[in-house]
Amino acid sequence: MDTSYVAVAVVTSRTEAELIAGLLRSNGLEAAVSADDAGGQDPQLQILGVRVLVAPADEAAARQVIADAQTA
């Protein structure tokens, strides 16, 4: 099983990252959110970056979905 992932977005809140991940999922892509915020116990660390991750094979499609959403 391939466990490598690619960040397609880095934002400053878990909420925003979850919204982006939800958008990707609703378009048929698997997406995960990764943050170094002590499991949500230290939310101020989110300012350092919360990543939205996808499989490398889905990177182009994910970036296109995000770009389309930003221009809509």
Tab-separated table of C-alpha atoms in Angstrom:
chain	number	residue	atom	x	y	z
A	1	MET	CA	0.000	0.000	0.000
A	2	ASP	CA	1.348	3.412	-0.993
A	3	THR	CA	1.362	5.786	1.961
A	4	SER	CA	2.780	8.868	0.255
A	5	TYR	CA	0.562	11.917	-0.017
A	6	VAL	CA	0.820	15.333	-1.628
A	7	ALA	CA	-0.330	18.610	-0.071
A	8	VAL	CA	-2.671	20.404	-2.464
A	9	ALA	CA	-3.523	23.200	-0.023
A	10	VAL	CA	-1.980	24.664	3.117
A	11	VAL	CA	-4.256	26.951	5.128
A	12	THR	CA	-4.240	28.460	8.616
A	13	SER	CA	-7.245	26.694	10.153
A	14	ARG	CA	-8.485	23.143	10.484
A	15	THR	CA	-11.994	24.359	9.594
A	16	GLU	CA	-10.872	25.727	6.235
A	17	ALA	CA	-8.861	22.576	5.539
A	18	GLU	CA	-11.893	20.393	6.322
A	19	LEU	CA	-14.016	22.462	3.933
A	20	ILE	CA	-11.476	21.976	1.149
A	21	ALA	CA	-11.197	18.255	1.912
A	22	GLY	CA	-15.000	17.996	1.827
A	23	LEU	CA	-15.069	19.704	-1.551
A	24	LEU	CA	-12.540	17.225	-2.884
A	25	ARG	CA	-14.443	14.264	-1.425
A	26	SER	CA	-17.687	15.499	-2.967
A	27	ASN	CA	-15.884	15.402	-6.310
A	28	GLY	CA	-14.882	11.770	-5.865
A	29	LEU	CA	-11.353	12.287	-4.529
A	30	GLU	CA	-9.977	10.902	-1.289
A	31	ALA	CA	-8.568	13.668	0.892
A	32	ALA	CA	-7.131	13.928	4.396
A	33	VAL	CA	-6.346	16.817	6.725
A	34	SER	CA	-3.061	16.997	8.614
A	35	ALA	CA	-2.153	19.540	11.278
A	36	ASP	CA	0.531	19.727	13.947
A	37	ASP	CA	-1.853	21.122	16.560
A	38	ALA	CA	-1.629	18.414	19.234
A	39	GLY	CA	-4.799	16.755	18.032
A	40	GLY	CA	-6.739	20.007	18.222
A	41	GLN	CA	-5.633	20.666	21.809
A	42	ASP	CA	-3.326	23.513	20.774
A	43	PRO	CA	-5.266	25.270	17.979
A	44	GLN	CA	-2.973	28.313	17.813
A	45	LEU	CA	-0.411	26.023	16.165
A	46	GLN	CA	-2.728	25.796	13.142
A	47	ILE	CA	-1.353	29.164	12.037
A	48	LEU	CA	1.799	27.244	11.057
A	49	GLY	CA	-0.227	25.422	8.427
A	50	VAL	CA	-2.943	22.816	8.108
A	51	ARG	CA	-2.447	20.622	5.059
A	52	VAL	CA	-5.000	19.035	2.754
A	53	LEU	CA	-3.491	15.820	1.409
A	54	VAL	CA	-4.330	13.616	-1.571
A	55	ALA	CA	-2.715	10.668	-3.309
A	56	PRO	CA	-0.091	11.695	-5.873
A	57	ALA	CA	-2.242	10.275	-8.682
A	58	ASP	CA	-5.081	12.645	-7.676
A	59	GLU	CA	-2.971	15.796	-7.354
A	60	ALA	CA	-3.822	17.350	-10.732
A	61	ALA	CA	-7.541	16.648	-10.385
A	62	ALA	CA	-7.572	18.010	-6.820
A	63	ARG	CA	-5.775	21.192	-7.822
A	64	GLN	CA	-8.268	21.658	-10.664
A	65	VAL	CA	-11.268	21.208	-8.332
A	66	ILE	CA	-9.798	23.781	-5.932
A	67	ALA	CA	-9.048	26.229	-8.756
A	68	ASP	CA	-12.549	25.850	-10.176
A	69	ALA	CA	-14.059	26.518	-6.735
A	70	GLN	CA	-11.969	29.660	-6.315
A	71	THR	CA	-13.140	31.096	-9.645
A	72	ALA	CA	-16.808	30.168	-9.197
